[in-house]
PDB file of C-alpha atoms in Angstrom:
ATOM      1  CA  LEU A   1     -16.548  10.167  -1.331  1.00 85.00           C
ATOM      2  CA  PRO A   2     -18.161  10.489  -4.865  1.00 89.00           C
ATOM      3  CA  GLY A   3     -18.160   7.711  -7.346  1.00 92.00           C
ATOM      4  CA  LEU A   4     -17.062   4.208  -6.582  1.00 96.00           C
ATOM      5  CA  VAL A   5     -14.335   3.819  -4.096  1.00 97.00           C
ATOM      6  CA  ILE A   6     -12.484   0.484  -2.963  1.00 97.00           C
ATOM      7  CA  ASP A   7     -10.364   0.791  -0.101  1.00 98.00           C
ATOM      8  CA  ASN A   8      -7.236  -1.109   0.593  1.00 98.00           C
ATOM      9  CA  THR A   9      -9.435  -3.469   2.834  1.00 97.00           C
ATOM     10  CA  GLN A  10     -10.977  -4.735  -0.266  1.00 97.00           C
ATOM     11  CA  ALA A  11      -7.780  -5.288  -2.557  1.00 98.00           C
ATOM     12  CA  LYS A  12      -6.337  -8.745  -3.591  1.00 98.00           C
ATOM     13  CA  LEU A  13      -3.076  -8.671  -1.717  1.00 98.00           C
ATOM     14  CA  THR A  14       0.219 -10.412  -2.975  1.00 98.00           C
ATOM     15  CA  GLY A  15       3.189 -10.326  -0.851  1.00 98.00           C
ATOM     16  CA  GLU A  16       3.605  -9.103   2.656  1.00 97.00           C
ATOM     17  CA  TRP A  17       2.232  -5.528   2.975  1.00 98.00           C
ATOM     18  CA  SER A  18       2.538  -3.456   6.423  1.00 97.00           C
ATOM     19  CA  HIS A  19      -0.173  -1.740   7.537  1.00 97.00           C
ATOM     20  CA  SER A  20       0.312   2.089   8.582  1.00 96.00           C
ATOM     21  CA  SER A  21      -1.724   5.421   9.687  1.00 95.00           C
ATOM     22  CA  SER A  22       1.196   7.555  10.709  1.00 92.00           C
ATOM     23  CA  ILE A  23       0.864  10.359   7.872  1.00 94.00           C
ATOM     24  CA  GLY A  24      -2.748  11.260   7.619  1.00 92.00           C
ATOM     25  CA  GLY A  25      -4.625  12.325   4.643  1.00 92.00           C
ATOM     26  CA  TYR A  26      -5.576   8.331   4.197  1.00 95.00           C
ATOM     27  CA  VAL A  27      -9.138   6.885   3.088  1.00 96.00           C
ATOM     28  CA  GLY A  28     -10.649   4.489   5.958  1.00 95.00           C
ATOM     29  CA  THR A  29      -8.669   3.775   9.202  1.00 95.00           C
ATOM     30  CA  GLU A  30      -4.958   2.820   7.558  1.00 97.00           C
ATOM     31  CA  TYR A  31      -2.888   2.422   4.322  1.00 98.00           C
ATOM     32  CA  LEU A  32      -0.791   0.001   3.264  1.00 98.00           C
ATOM     33  CA  HIS A  33       3.225   0.366   2.415  1.00 98.00           C
ATOM     34  CA  ASP A  34       5.541  -2.429   0.834  1.00 98.00           C
ATOM     35  CA  ALA A  35       8.329  -1.584   3.528  1.00 97.00           C
ATOM     36  CA  ASN A  36      10.464  -0.512   0.709  1.00 98.00           C
ATOM     37  CA  ASP A  37      11.410  -4.178   0.232  1.00 97.00           C
ATOM     38  CA  SER A  38      10.610  -7.655  -1.888  1.00 98.00           C
ATOM     39  CA  LYS A  39      10.718  -5.461  -4.804  1.00 97.00           C
ATOM     40  CA  GLY A  40       8.272  -7.111  -8.000  1.00 97.00           C
ATOM     41  CA  MET A  41       7.005  -9.251  -5.483  1.00 98.00           C
ATOM     42  CA  LYS A  42       4.018  -7.193  -4.016  1.00 98.00           C
ATOM     43  CA  SER A  43       0.804  -5.874  -5.760  1.00 98.00           C
ATOM     44  CA  ALA A  44      -2.566  -5.036  -4.810  1.00 98.00           C
ATOM     45  CA  THR A  45      -5.338  -5.450  -7.317  1.00 98.00           C
ATOM     46  CA  PHE A  46      -8.805  -3.554  -6.864  1.00 98.00           C
ATOM     47  CA  ARG A  47     -11.578  -5.014  -8.938  1.00 97.00           C
ATOM     48  CA  THR A  48     -14.852  -3.264  -9.500  1.00 95.00           C
ATOM     49  CA  LYS A  49     -17.879  -3.764 -11.571  1.00 96.00           C
ATOM     50  CA  ILE A  50     -18.926  -0.297 -12.936  1.00 96.00           C
ATOM     51  CA  PRO A  51     -22.540  -0.235 -13.245  1.00 95.00           C
ATOM     52  CA  LYS A  52     -23.339   2.410 -15.868  1.00 95.00           C
ATOM     53  CA  ALA A  53     -21.646   2.603 -18.925  1.00 96.00           C
ATOM     54  CA  GLY A  54     -19.569   5.712 -19.925  1.00 95.00           C
ATOM     55  CA  ARG A  55     -15.929   7.534 -19.691  1.00 96.00           C
ATOM     56  CA  TYR A  56     -14.581   7.325 -16.168  1.00 96.00           C
ATOM     57  CA  GLU A  57     -11.652   8.928 -14.323  1.00 96.00           C
ATOM     58  CA  VAL A  58      -9.599   6.308 -12.498  1.00 97.00           C
ATOM     59  CA  ARG A  59      -8.062   7.922  -9.501  1.00 98.00           C
ATOM     60  CA  VAL A  60      -5.420   6.359  -6.901  1.00 98.00           C
ATOM     61  CA  ALA A  61      -5.341   7.395  -3.185  1.00 98.00           C
ATOM     62  CA  TYR A  62      -2.085   7.477  -1.345  1.00 98.00           C
ATOM     63  CA  THR A  63      -0.315   9.799   1.233  1.00 96.00           C
ATOM     64  CA  ALA A  64       2.955  11.695  -0.114  1.00 96.00           C
ATOM     65  CA  ASN A  65       5.980  11.983   1.174  1.00 97.00           C
ATOM     66  CA  ALA A  66       9.552  12.459   0.694  1.00 97.00           C
ATOM     67  CA  ASN A  67      10.466   8.609   1.047  1.00 97.00           C
ATOM     68  CA  ARG A  68       7.698   7.480  -1.286  1.00 98.00           C
ATOM     69  CA  ALA A  69       8.460   5.761  -4.849  1.00 98.00           C
ATOM     70  CA  SER A  70       8.598   8.489  -7.703  1.00 98.00           C
ATOM     71  CA  LYS A  71       7.649   5.712 -10.331  1.00 98.00           C
ATOM     72  CA  VAL A  72       5.043   3.215  -8.743  1.00 98.00           C
ATOM     73  CA  PRO A  73       3.628   1.181 -11.566  1.00 98.00           C
ATOM     74  CA  VAL A  74      -0.325   1.127 -12.080  1.00 98.00           C
ATOM     75  CA  THR A  75      -2.127  -1.075 -14.432  1.00 98.00           C
ATOM     76  CA  ILE A  76      -5.829  -0.401 -15.286  1.00 98.00           C
ATOM     77  CA  GLU A  77      -7.496  -3.251 -17.207  1.00 97.00           C
ATOM     78  CA  SER A  78     -10.711  -3.426 -18.786  1.00 95.00           C
ATOM     79  CA  LYS A  79     -12.404  -4.942 -22.134  1.00 93.00           C
ATOM     80  CA  ALA A  80     -10.885  -2.200 -24.180  1.00 88.00           C
ATOM     81  CA  GLY A  81      -7.458  -3.497 -23.167  1.00 93.00           C
ATOM     82  CA  ARG A  82      -4.559  -2.659 -20.796  1.00 96.00           C
ATOM     83  CA  LYS A  83      -3.259   0.760 -19.727  1.00 97.00           C
ATOM     84  CA  LYS A  84       0.188   1.088 -17.909  1.00 98.00           C
ATOM     85  CA  VAL A  85       1.241   4.440 -16.276  1.00 98.00           C
ATOM     86  CA  GLU A  86       3.536   5.302 -13.284  1.00 97.00           C
ATOM     87  CA  LEU A  87       2.530   7.432 -10.559  1.00 98.00           C
ATOM     88  CA  ASN A  88       4.855   9.644  -8.434  1.00 98.00           C
ATOM     89  CA  GLN A  89       3.972   9.021  -4.764  1.00 98.00           C
ATOM     90  CA  ARG A  90       6.351  11.860  -3.660  1.00 98.00           C
ATOM     91  CA  GLU A  91       4.418  14.336  -5.018  1.00 97.00           C
ATOM     92  CA  ALA A  92       0.693  15.384  -3.362  1.00 96.00           C
ATOM     93  CA  PRO A  93      -2.253  14.048  -5.083  1.00 96.00           C
ATOM     94  CA  LYS A  94      -4.327  16.871  -6.828  1.00 95.00           C
ATOM     95  CA  HIS A  95      -7.692  15.800  -5.757  1.00 93.00           C
ATOM     96  CA  THR A  96      -7.984  15.512  -2.036  1.00 90.00           C
ATOM     97  CA  GLY A  97      -5.778  12.290  -1.410  1.00 93.00           C
ATOM     98  CA  PHE A  98      -6.629  11.094  -5.174  1.00 97.00           C
ATOM     99  CA  GLN A  99      -4.626  11.590  -8.444  1.00 98.00           C
ATOM    100  CA  THR A 100      -6.084  10.746 -11.675  1.00 97.00           C
ATOM    101  CA  VAL A 101      -3.937   8.141 -13.555  1.00 97.00           C
ATOM    102  CA  ALA A 102      -6.148   7.394 -16.481  1.00 96.00           C
ATOM    103  CA  THR A 103      -9.424   8.324 -18.171  1.00 96.00           C
ATOM    104  CA  ILE A 104     -11.260   5.291 -19.819  1.00 95.00           C
ATOM    105  CA  ASP A 105     -14.620   4.011 -21.616  1.00 95.00           C
ATOM    106  CA  VAL A 106     -16.194   1.568 -19.620  1.00 96.00           C
ATOM    107  CA  ALA A 107     -19.282  -0.775 -20.718  1.00 96.00           C
ATOM    108  CA  ALA A 108     -22.300  -1.423 -18.098  1.00 96.00           C
ATOM    109  CA  ASP A 109     -21.550  -3.608 -15.565  1.00 97.00           C
ATOM    110  CA  GLU A 110     -18.016  -4.424 -16.721  1.00 97.00           C
ATOM    111  CA  MET A 111     -15.787  -5.891 -14.301  1.00 97.00           C
ATOM    112  CA  VAL A 112     -12.429  -3.244 -14.489  1.00 97.00           C
ATOM    113  CA  SER A 113      -9.133  -3.534 -12.333  1.00 98.00           C
ATOM    114  CA  VAL A 114      -6.423  -1.368 -11.008  1.00 98.00           C
ATOM    115  CA  VAL A 115      -3.314  -3.082 -10.033  1.00 98.00           C
ATOM    116  CA  ILE A 116      -0.618  -1.417  -8.152  1.00 98.00           C
ATOM    117  CA  SER A 117       2.806  -2.998  -7.991  1.00 98.00           C
ATOM    118  CA  ASN A 118       6.263  -2.309  -6.424  1.00 98.00           C
ATOM    119  CA  ALA A 119       8.069  -3.607  -9.192  1.00 98.00           C
ATOM    120  CA  GLU A 120      11.032  -1.783 -10.239  1.00 97.00           C
ATOM    121  CA  THR A 121      10.445   1.324  -7.606  1.00 98.00           C
ATOM    122  CA  ASN A 122      12.978   3.457  -5.984  1.00 97.00           C
ATOM    123  CA  GLY A 123      10.798   4.098  -2.273  1.00 98.00           C
ATOM    124  CA  HIS A 124       8.124   3.028  -0.488  1.00 98.00           C
ATOM    125  CA  VAL A 125       5.010   1.946  -2.418  1.00 98.00           C
ATOM    126  CA  ILE A 126       1.546   3.163  -0.681  1.00 98.00           C
ATOM    127  CA  VAL A 127      -1.944   1.403  -1.448  1.00 98.00           C
ATOM    128  CA  ASP A 128      -4.741   3.049  -0.105  1.00 98.00           C
ATOM    129  CA  ALA A 129      -7.579   3.198  -2.106  1.00 98.00           C
ATOM    130  CA  VAL A 130      -8.911   3.612  -5.809  1.00 98.00           C
ATOM    131  CA  GLN A 131     -11.986   5.856  -6.811  1.00 98.00           C
ATOM    132  CA  TRP A 132     -13.828   5.631 -10.113  1.00 97.00           C
ATOM    133  CA  LEU A 133     -15.742   8.907 -11.260  1.00 96.00           C
ATOM    134  CA  PRO A 134     -17.527   9.885 -14.309  1.00 95.00           C
ATOM    135  CA  ALA A 135     -15.654  11.846 -16.528  1.00 91.00           C
ATOM    136  CA  LYS A 136     -16.554  15.741 -16.833  1.00 82.00           C
ATOM    137  CA  SER A 137     -17.715  16.457 -20.478  1.00 65.00           C
ATOM    138  CA  GLU A 138     -14.893  18.688 -22.407  1.00 53.00           C
TER     139      GLU A 138
END
């Protein structure tokens, strides 16, 4: 996969997540889900050191399904601040398993993080991978 990709096996987990491989199209050997319970008690943090300064697309991988949450909170944290977005995991990702959630500017060797939470969600929350890609010039 292009860019920097961090799989769920490298994420720092809070709470008890379930492992699954029942719906194909995931990164690596599996993905995680919250079993649609303990809302607000589970999160996955993907920390990445970005080696080169620039503007990056932040993409989140998940397997879509009707039983997924439609408003998954995703927080991107960098030196520029904190950006919160919602991800609809019922809809298929637009980029071969990945959905763009933000585009941000990053300094060289900056440590950035993406936090996926199950707070106030209305279905299963999927945690698979996060991808950082240099943004295309407009």
